[in-house]
Short mmCIF file of C-alpha atoms and ligand atoms in Angstrom, two decimals:
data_model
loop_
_atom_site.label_atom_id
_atom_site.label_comp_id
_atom_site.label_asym_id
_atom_site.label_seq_id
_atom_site.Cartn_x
_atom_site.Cartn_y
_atom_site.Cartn_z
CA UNK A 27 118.89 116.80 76.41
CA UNK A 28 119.94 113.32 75.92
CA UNK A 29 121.86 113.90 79.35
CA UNK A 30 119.21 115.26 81.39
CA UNK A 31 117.14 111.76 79.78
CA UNK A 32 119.51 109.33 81.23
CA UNK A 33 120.21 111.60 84.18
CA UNK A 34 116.43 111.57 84.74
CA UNK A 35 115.93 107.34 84.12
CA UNK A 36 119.19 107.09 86.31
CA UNK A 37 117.62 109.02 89.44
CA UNK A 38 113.89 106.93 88.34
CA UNK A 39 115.83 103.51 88.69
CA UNK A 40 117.82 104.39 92.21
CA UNK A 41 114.24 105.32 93.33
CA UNK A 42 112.96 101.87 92.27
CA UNK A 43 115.79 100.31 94.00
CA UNK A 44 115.65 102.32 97.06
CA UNK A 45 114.14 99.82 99.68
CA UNK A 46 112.51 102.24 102.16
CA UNK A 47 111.07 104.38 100.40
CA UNK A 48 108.76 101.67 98.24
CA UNK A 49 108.16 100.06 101.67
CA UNK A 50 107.11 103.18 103.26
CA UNK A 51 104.26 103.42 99.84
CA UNK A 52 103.11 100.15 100.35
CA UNK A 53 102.75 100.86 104.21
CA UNK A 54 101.25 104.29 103.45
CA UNK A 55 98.26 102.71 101.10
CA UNK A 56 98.07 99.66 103.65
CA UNK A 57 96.95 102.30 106.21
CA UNK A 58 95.19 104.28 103.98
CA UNK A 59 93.15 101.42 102.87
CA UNK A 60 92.23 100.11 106.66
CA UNK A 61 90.88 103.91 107.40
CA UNK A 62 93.93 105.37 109.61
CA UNK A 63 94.67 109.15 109.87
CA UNK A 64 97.67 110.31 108.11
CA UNK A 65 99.44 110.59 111.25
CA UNK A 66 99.79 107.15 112.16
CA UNK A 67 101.30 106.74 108.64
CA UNK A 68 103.85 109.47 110.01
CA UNK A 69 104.52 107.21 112.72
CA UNK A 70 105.37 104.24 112.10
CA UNK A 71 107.17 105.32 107.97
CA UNK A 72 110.43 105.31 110.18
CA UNK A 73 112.10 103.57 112.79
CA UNK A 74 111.35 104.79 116.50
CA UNK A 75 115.33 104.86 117.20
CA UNK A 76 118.09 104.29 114.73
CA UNK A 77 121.80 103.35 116.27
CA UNK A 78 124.67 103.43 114.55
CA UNK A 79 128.05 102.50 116.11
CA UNK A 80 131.50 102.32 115.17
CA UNK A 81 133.59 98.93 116.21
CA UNK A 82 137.25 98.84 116.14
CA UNK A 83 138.57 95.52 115.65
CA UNK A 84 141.83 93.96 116.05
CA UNK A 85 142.70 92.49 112.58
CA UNK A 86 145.21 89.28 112.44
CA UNK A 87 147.87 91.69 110.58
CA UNK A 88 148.27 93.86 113.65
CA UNK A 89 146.20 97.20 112.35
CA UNK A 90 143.07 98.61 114.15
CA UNK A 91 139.88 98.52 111.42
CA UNK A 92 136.55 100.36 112.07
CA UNK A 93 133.35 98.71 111.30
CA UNK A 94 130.39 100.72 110.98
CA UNK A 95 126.85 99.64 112.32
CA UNK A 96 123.28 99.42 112.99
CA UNK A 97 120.23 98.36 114.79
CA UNK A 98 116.99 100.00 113.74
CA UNK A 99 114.05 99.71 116.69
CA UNK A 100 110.76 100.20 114.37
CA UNK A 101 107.76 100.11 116.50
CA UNK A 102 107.67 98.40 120.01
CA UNK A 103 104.12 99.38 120.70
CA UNK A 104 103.17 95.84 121.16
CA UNK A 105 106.06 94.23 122.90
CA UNK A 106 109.79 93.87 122.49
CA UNK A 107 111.25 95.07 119.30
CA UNK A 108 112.87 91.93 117.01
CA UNK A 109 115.08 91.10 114.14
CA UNK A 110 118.32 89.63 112.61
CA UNK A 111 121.79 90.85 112.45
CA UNK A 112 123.24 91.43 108.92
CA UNK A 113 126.89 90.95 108.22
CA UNK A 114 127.36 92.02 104.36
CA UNK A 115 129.48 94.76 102.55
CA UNK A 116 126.19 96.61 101.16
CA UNK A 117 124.30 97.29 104.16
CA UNK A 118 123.62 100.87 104.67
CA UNK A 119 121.45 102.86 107.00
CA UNK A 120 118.20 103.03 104.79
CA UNK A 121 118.42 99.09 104.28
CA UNK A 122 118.68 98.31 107.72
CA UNK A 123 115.49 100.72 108.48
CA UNK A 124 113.32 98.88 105.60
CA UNK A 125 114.48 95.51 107.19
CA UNK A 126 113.28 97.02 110.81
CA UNK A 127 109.84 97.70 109.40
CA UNK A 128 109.42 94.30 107.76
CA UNK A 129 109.73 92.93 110.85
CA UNK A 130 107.05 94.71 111.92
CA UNK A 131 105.16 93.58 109.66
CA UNK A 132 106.07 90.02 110.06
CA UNK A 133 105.10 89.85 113.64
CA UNK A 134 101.95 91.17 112.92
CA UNK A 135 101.09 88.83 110.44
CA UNK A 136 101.97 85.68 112.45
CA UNK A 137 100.57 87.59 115.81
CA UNK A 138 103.49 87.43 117.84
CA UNK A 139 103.73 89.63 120.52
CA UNK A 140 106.81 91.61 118.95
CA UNK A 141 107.96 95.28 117.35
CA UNK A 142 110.41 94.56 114.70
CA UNK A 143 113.91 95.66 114.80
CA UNK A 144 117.25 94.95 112.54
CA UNK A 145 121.07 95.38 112.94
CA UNK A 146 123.55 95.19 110.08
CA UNK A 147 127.58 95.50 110.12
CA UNK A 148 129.19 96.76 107.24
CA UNK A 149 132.01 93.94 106.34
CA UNK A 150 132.59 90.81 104.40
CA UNK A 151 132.85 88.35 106.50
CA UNK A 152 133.84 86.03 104.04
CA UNK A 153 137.43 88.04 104.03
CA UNK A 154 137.46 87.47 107.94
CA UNK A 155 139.27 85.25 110.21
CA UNK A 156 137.37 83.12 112.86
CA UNK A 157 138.92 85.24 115.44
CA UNK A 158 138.56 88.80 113.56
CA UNK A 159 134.65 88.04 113.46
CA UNK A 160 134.27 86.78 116.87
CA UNK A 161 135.81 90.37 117.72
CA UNK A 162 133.29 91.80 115.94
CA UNK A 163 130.48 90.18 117.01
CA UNK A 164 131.42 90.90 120.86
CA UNK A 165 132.44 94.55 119.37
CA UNK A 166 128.47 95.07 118.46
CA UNK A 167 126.80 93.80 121.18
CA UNK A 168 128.87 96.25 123.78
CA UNK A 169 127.86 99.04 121.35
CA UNK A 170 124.54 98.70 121.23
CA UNK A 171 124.04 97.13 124.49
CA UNK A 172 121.95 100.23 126.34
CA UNK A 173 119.01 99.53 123.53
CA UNK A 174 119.09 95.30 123.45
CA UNK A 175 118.12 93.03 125.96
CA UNK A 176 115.79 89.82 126.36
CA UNK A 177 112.63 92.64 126.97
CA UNK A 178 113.79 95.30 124.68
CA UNK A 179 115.18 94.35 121.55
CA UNK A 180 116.06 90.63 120.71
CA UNK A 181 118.39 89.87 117.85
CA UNK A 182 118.73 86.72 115.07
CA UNK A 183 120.75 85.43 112.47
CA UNK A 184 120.27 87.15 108.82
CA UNK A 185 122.38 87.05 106.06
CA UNK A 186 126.27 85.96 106.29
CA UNK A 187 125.13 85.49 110.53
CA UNK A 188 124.96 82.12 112.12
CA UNK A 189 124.32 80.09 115.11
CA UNK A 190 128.28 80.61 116.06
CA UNK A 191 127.34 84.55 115.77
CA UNK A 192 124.46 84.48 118.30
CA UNK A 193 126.59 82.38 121.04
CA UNK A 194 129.55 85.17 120.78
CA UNK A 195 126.91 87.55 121.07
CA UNK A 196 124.88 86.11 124.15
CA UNK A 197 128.32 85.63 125.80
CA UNK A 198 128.89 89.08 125.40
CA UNK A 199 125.87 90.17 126.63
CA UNK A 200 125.53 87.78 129.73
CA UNK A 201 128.81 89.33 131.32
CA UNK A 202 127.44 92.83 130.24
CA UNK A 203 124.28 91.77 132.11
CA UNK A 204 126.05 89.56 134.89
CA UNK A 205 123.64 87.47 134.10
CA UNK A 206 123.04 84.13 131.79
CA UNK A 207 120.82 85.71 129.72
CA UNK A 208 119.89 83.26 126.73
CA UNK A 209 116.69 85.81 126.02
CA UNK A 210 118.59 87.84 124.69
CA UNK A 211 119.05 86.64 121.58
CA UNK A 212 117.68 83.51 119.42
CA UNK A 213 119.06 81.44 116.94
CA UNK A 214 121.40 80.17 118.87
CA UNK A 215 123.34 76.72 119.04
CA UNK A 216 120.64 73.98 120.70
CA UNK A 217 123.21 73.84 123.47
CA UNK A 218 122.80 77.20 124.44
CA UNK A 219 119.26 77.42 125.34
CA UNK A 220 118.53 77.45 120.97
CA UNK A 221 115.59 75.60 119.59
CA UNK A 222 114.92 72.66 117.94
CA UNK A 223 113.83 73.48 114.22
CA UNK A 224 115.25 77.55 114.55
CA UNK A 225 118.02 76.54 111.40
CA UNK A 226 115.70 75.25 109.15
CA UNK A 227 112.18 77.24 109.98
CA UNK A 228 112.75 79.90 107.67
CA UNK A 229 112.73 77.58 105.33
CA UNK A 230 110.20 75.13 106.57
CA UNK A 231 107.58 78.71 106.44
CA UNK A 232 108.51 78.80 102.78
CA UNK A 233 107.98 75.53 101.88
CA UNK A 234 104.37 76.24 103.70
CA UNK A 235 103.61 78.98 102.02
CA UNK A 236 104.58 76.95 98.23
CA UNK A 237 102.28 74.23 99.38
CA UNK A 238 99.46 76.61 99.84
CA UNK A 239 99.97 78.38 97.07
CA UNK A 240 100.60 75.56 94.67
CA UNK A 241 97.12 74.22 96.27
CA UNK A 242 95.54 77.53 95.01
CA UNK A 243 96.96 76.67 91.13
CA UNK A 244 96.41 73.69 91.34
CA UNK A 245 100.11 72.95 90.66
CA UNK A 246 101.41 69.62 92.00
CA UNK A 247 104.36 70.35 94.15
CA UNK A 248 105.71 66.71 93.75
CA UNK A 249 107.14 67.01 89.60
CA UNK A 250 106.98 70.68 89.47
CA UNK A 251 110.18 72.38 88.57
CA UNK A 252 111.84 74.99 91.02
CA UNK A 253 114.06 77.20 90.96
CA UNK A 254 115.97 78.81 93.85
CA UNK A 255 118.28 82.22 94.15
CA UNK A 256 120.64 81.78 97.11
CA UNK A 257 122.00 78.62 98.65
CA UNK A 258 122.45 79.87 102.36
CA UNK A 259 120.30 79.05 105.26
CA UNK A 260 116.76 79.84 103.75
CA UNK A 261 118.06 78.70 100.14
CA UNK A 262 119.57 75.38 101.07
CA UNK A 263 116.94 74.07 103.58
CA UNK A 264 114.26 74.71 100.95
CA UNK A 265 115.98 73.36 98.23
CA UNK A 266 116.38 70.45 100.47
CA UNK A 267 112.86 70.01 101.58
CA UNK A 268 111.24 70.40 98.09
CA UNK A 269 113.69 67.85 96.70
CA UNK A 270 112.40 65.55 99.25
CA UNK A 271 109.01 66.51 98.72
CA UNK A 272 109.47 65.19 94.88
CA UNK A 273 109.88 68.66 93.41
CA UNK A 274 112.70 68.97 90.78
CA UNK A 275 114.77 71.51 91.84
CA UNK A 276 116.41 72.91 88.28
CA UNK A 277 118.26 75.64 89.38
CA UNK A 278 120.43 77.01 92.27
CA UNK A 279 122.64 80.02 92.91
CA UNK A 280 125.07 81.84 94.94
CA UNK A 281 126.50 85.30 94.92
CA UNK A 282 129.10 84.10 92.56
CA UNK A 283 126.56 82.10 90.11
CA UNK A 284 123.65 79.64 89.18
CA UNK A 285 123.41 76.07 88.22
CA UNK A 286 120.45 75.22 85.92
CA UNK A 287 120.07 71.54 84.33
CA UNK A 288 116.11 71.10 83.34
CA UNK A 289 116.53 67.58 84.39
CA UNK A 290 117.41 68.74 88.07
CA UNK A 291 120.05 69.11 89.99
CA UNK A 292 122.04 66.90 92.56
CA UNK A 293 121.14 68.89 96.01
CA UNK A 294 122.31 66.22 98.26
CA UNK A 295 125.90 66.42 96.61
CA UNK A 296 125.42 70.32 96.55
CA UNK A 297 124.49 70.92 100.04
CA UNK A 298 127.66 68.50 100.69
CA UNK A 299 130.00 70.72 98.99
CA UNK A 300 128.20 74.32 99.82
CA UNK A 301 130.36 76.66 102.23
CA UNK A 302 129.27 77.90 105.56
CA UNK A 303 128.61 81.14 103.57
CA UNK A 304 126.09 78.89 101.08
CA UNK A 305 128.68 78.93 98.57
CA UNK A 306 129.06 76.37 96.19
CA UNK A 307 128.92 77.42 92.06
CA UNK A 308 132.62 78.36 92.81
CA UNK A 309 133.36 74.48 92.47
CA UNK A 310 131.71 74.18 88.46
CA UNK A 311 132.57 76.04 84.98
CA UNK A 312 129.35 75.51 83.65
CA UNK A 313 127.19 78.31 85.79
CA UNK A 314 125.26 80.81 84.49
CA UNK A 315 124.54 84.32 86.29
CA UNK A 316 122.13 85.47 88.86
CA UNK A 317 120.19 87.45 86.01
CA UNK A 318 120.27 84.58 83.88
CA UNK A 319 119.16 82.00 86.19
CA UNK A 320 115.94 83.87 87.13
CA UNK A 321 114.57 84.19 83.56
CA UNK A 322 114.99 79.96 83.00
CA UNK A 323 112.22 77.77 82.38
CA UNK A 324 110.37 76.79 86.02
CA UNK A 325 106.73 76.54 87.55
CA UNK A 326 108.16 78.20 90.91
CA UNK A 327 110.78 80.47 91.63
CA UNK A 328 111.93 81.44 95.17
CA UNK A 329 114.31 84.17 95.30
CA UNK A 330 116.41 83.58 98.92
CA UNK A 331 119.59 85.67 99.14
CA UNK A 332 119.17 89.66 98.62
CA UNK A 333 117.04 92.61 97.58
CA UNK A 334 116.02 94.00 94.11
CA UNK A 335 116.50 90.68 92.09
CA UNK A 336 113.07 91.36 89.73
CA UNK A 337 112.81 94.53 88.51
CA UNK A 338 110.89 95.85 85.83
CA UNK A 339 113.77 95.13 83.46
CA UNK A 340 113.45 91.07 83.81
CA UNK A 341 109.65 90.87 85.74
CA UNK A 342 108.58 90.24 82.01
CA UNK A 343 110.70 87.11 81.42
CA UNK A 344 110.07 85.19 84.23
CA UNK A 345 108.88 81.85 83.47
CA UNK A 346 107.50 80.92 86.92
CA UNK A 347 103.79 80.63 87.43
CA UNK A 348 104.26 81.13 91.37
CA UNK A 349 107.00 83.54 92.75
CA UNK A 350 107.34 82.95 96.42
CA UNK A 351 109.78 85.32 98.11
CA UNK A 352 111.74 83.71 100.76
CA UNK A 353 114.59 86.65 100.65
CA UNK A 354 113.76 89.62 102.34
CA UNK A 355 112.52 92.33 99.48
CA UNK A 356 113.74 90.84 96.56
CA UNK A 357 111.18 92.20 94.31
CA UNK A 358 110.74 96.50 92.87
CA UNK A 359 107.25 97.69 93.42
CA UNK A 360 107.08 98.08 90.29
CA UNK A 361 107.72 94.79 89.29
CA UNK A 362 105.24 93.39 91.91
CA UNK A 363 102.92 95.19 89.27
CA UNK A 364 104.17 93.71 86.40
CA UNK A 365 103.64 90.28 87.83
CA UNK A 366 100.31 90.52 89.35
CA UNK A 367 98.57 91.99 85.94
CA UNK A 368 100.59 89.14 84.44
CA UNK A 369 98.66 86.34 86.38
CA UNK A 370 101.81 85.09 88.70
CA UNK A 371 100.85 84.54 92.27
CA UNK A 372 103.31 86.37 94.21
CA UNK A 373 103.68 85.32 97.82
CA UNK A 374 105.52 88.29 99.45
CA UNK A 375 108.61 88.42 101.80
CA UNK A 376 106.86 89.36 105.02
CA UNK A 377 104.43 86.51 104.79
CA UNK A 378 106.76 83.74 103.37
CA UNK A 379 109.78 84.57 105.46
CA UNK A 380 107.99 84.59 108.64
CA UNK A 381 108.83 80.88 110.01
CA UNK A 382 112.32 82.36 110.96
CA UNK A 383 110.84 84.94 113.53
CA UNK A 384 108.26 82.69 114.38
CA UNK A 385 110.18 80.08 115.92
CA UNK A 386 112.59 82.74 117.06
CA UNK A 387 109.50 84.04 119.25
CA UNK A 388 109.24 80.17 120.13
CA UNK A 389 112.82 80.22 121.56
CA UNK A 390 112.38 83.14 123.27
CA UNK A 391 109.44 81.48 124.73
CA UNK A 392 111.10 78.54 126.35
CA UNK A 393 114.47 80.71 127.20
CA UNK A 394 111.70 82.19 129.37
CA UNK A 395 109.67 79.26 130.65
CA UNK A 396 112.94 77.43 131.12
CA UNK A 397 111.10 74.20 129.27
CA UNK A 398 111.79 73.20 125.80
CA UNK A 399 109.93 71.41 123.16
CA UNK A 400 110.10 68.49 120.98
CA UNK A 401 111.04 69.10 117.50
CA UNK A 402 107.90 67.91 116.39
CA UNK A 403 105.82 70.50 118.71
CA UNK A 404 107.97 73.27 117.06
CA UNK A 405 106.86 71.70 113.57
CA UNK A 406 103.26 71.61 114.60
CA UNK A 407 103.28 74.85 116.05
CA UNK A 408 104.67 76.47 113.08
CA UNK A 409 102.68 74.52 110.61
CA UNK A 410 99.45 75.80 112.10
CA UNK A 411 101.13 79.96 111.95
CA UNK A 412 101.90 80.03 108.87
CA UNK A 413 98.88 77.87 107.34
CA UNK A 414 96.53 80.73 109.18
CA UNK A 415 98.92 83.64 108.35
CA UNK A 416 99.11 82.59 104.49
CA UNK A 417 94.77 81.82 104.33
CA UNK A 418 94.12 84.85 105.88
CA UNK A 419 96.20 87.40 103.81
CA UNK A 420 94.76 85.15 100.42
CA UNK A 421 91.31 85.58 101.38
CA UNK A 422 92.10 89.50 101.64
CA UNK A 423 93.63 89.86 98.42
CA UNK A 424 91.16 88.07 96.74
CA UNK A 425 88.15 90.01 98.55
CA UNK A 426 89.85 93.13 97.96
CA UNK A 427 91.02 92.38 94.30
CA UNK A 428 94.70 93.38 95.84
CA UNK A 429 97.72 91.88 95.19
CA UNK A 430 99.02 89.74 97.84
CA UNK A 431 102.19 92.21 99.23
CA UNK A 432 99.40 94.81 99.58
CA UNK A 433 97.26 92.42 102.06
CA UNK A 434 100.09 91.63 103.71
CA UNK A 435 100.62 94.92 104.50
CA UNK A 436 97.35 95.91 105.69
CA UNK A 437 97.00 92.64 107.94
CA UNK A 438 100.64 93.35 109.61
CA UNK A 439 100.47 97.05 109.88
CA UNK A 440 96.91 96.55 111.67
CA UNK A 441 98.11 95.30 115.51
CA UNK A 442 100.67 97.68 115.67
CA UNK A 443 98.75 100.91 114.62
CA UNK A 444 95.87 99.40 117.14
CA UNK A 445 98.85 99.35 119.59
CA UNK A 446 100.34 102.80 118.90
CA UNK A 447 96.65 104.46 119.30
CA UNK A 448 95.87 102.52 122.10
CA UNK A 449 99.30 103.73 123.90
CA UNK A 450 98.54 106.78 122.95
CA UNK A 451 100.62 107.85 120.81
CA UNK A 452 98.42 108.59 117.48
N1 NAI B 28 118.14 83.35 108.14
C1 NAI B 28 116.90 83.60 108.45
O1 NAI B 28 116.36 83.08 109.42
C2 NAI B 28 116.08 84.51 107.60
C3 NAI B 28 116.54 85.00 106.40
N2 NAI B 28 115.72 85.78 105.63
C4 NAI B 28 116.18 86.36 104.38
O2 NAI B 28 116.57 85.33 103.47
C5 NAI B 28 117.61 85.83 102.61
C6 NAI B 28 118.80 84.88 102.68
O3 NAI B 28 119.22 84.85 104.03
P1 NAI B 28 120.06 83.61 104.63
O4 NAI B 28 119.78 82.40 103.85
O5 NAI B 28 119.85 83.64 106.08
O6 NAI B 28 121.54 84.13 104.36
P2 NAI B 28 122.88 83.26 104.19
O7 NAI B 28 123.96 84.18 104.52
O8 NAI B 28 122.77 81.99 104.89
O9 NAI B 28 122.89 82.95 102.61
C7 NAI B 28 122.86 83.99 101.67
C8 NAI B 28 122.93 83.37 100.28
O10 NAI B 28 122.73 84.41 99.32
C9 NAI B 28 123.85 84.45 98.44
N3 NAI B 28 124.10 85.83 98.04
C10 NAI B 28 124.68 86.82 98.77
N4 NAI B 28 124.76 87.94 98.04
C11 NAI B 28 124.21 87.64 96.83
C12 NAI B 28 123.98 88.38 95.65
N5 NAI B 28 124.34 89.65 95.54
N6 NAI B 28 123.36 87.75 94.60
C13 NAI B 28 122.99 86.46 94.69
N7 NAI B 28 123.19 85.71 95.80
C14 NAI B 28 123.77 86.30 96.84
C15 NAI B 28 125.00 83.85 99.24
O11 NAI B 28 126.04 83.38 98.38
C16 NAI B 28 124.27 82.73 99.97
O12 NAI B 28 124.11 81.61 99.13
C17 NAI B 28 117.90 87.25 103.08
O13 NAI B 28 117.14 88.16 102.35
C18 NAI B 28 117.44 87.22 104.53
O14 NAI B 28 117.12 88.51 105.02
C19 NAI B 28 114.43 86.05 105.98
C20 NAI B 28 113.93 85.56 107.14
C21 NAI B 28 114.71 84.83 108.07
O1 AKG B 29 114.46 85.29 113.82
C1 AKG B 29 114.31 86.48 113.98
O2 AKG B 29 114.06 87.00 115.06
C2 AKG B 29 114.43 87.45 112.82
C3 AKG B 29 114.63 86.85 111.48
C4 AKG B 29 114.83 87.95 110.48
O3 AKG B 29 115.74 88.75 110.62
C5 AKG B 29 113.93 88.08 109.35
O4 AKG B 29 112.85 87.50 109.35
O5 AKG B 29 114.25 88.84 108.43
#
């Protein structure tokens, strides 16, 4: 009896945990709420195409190793399908598949003209050579080249993938394609047709999104204290940015540990001494863990490095009064819950994290027009997205008494089941 219990709460929790199937609930009452037949829900709860490939590499000791992996084409109903690469030892098919549908959702909610998509290797690339990883790169992009291109499917960094990444991977594909072909992916180095602002706009959306939110609890963002999960591209840019803004940024972390001092911390020295993998805790004996670091004292916590960080087992102890989610999916479903009925604003994933793909769409843009912009016209640009996207999806939950995921949802699903029944297809 006691066995069948935990065997039971076991099976409960990897449900909780599982990332596509609490996406696909969310996008099933989204629809369900906006008035769509149960067949567009069919539709669009999976990817359109799922690859998966197998790349042999060449490793520095002389044996052959076979990577396995992805790239998930959700919807392309409205245009193009879009979305990062992921290089990390836990991807797996179902993650990559969530990711693909968040992107969905993402371009819908800033209105770009975009399906979402998502790739992921499994491998650490933090165990690789510069030359093993460049094979591996180059190894993907010939795998899954019959299903990417600058007007099918246009890939971006994500976790543990960089600028370095994308210019292997354009290479690749431009002697595939015979062809320059900068399109075809974004994030690239500025020298290679990349765009000003692409590193930091993921980021620079969050940061948005705090400011509007903070507005709405009439929390100063200059003296309140933050803390951020994950010290990589989105974590470190932000922690930068609110540090400037005045904000004291009390706690840190990487996949190895957290800082926390409630006087704040010394980003300019960390963001020195992180790694290009946005490690740094490695360097201190005084860090506390992951788990630990989200429960501390704060007014606003961003979790920024991987899924499933608040769960129902710690939603109850976190301090924050605003949770703004700059990681993709870091938060249960169930914990979303807990949150909400405890009077935390919680600015979801696929509204917060959308300056990356924005200003991916705006590199794509000029690797088209063959005309770039200033730094300060990306800024603009952006500023005005995300300050729309953010009011608009507010105004819903509050008309709707919803929480704020839930709006999301319904505003992002909306062009893309218009698009799908339009087509034809529903
Ligand atoms: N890079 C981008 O443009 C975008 C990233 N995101 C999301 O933001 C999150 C972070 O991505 P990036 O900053 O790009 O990645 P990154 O690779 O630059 O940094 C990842 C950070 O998370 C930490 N980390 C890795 N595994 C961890 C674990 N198990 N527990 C705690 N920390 C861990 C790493 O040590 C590192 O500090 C991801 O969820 C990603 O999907 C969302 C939108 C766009
Ligand atoms: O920049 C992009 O196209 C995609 C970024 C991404 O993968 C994400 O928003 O999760």
């Amino acid at each position: 009896m006691v066995a069948e219990k935990a065997a039971d709460s076991t099976k409960e929790n990897n449900k909780q945990l599982d990332v596509l199937s609490s996406t696909q609930t969310v996008v099933k009452n989204a629809l369900e709420k906006l008035g769509y037949p149960d067949e567009v829900y069919e539709l669009l709860k999976e990817p359109l195409r799922m690859m998966t490939v197998r790349i042999p590499v060449r490793m520095d000791d002389g044996s052959t190793k076979i990577f396995t992996g992805y790239r998930a084409q959700h919807n392309d109903a409205v245009g193009p399908t879009k979305g990062g690469i992921r290089f990390h030892p836990n991807v797996t098919e179902r993650e990559v598949k969530a990711l693909s549908i968040w992107m969905s959702l993402k371009a819908g909610i800033v209105d770009l003209p975009y399906g979402g998509g998502k790739g992921g290797i499994i491998c650490d690339p933090r165990e690789m050579s510069f030359r093993e990883l460049e094979s591996l790169s180059r190894g993907y992009v010939r795998a899954v080249s019959q299903i990417v291109g600058p007007t099918k499917d246009i890939p971006a960094p994500d976790v543990f993938t960089n600028s370095q990444i994308m210019a292997w991977m354009m290479d690749e594909y431009s002697r595939i394609d015979e062809f320059n072909s900068p399109g075809f992916i974004t994030g690239k180095p500025i020298v290679l047709g990349g765009s000003h602002g692409r590193e930091s706009a993921t980021a620079k959306g969050v940061t948005i999104c705090i400011d509007e939110a903070a507005r709405k609890r009439n929390i100063e963002v200059k003296g309140a204290k933050v803390i951020v999960q994950g010290f990589g591209n989105a974590g470190s840019f932000l922690s930068k940015f609110l540090h400037d803004a005045g904000a004291i940024v009390v706690g840190i972390s990487d996949a190895y540990g957290g800082l926390y001092d409630p006087e704040g911390l010394d980003i300019d020295y960390l963001l020195d001494r992180r790694d290009s993998f946005g490690t740094v805790t490695k360097l201190f004996n005084n860090t506390i863990s992951n788990k630990e670091l989200l429960e501390r004292e704060c007014d606003i916590l961003v979790p920024a490095a991987v899924e499933n960080q608040i769960t129902e087992e710690n939603a109850h102890n976190i301090k924050a009064k605003i949770v703004v989610e700059a990681a993709n999916g870091p938060t249960t479903m169930e914990a979303t819950k807990i949150l909400t009925e405890r009077g935390i604003l919680l600015v979801p994933d696929v509204l917060a994290s959308a300056g990356g793909v924005t200003v991916s769409y705006f590199e794509w843009v000029q690797n088209n027009q063959g005309f770039y912009w200033t730094e300060e016209e990306i800024e603009e640009k952006l500023y005005q997205t995300m300050t729309k996207a953010f009011n608009t999806i507010y105004n819903t939950a509050e008309t709707r008494r919803i929480d704020m995921r839930l709006a999301a949802y319904m505003v992002g699903v909306r062009k893309m089941a218009e698009a799908s029944r339009f087509r034809g297809w529903v």
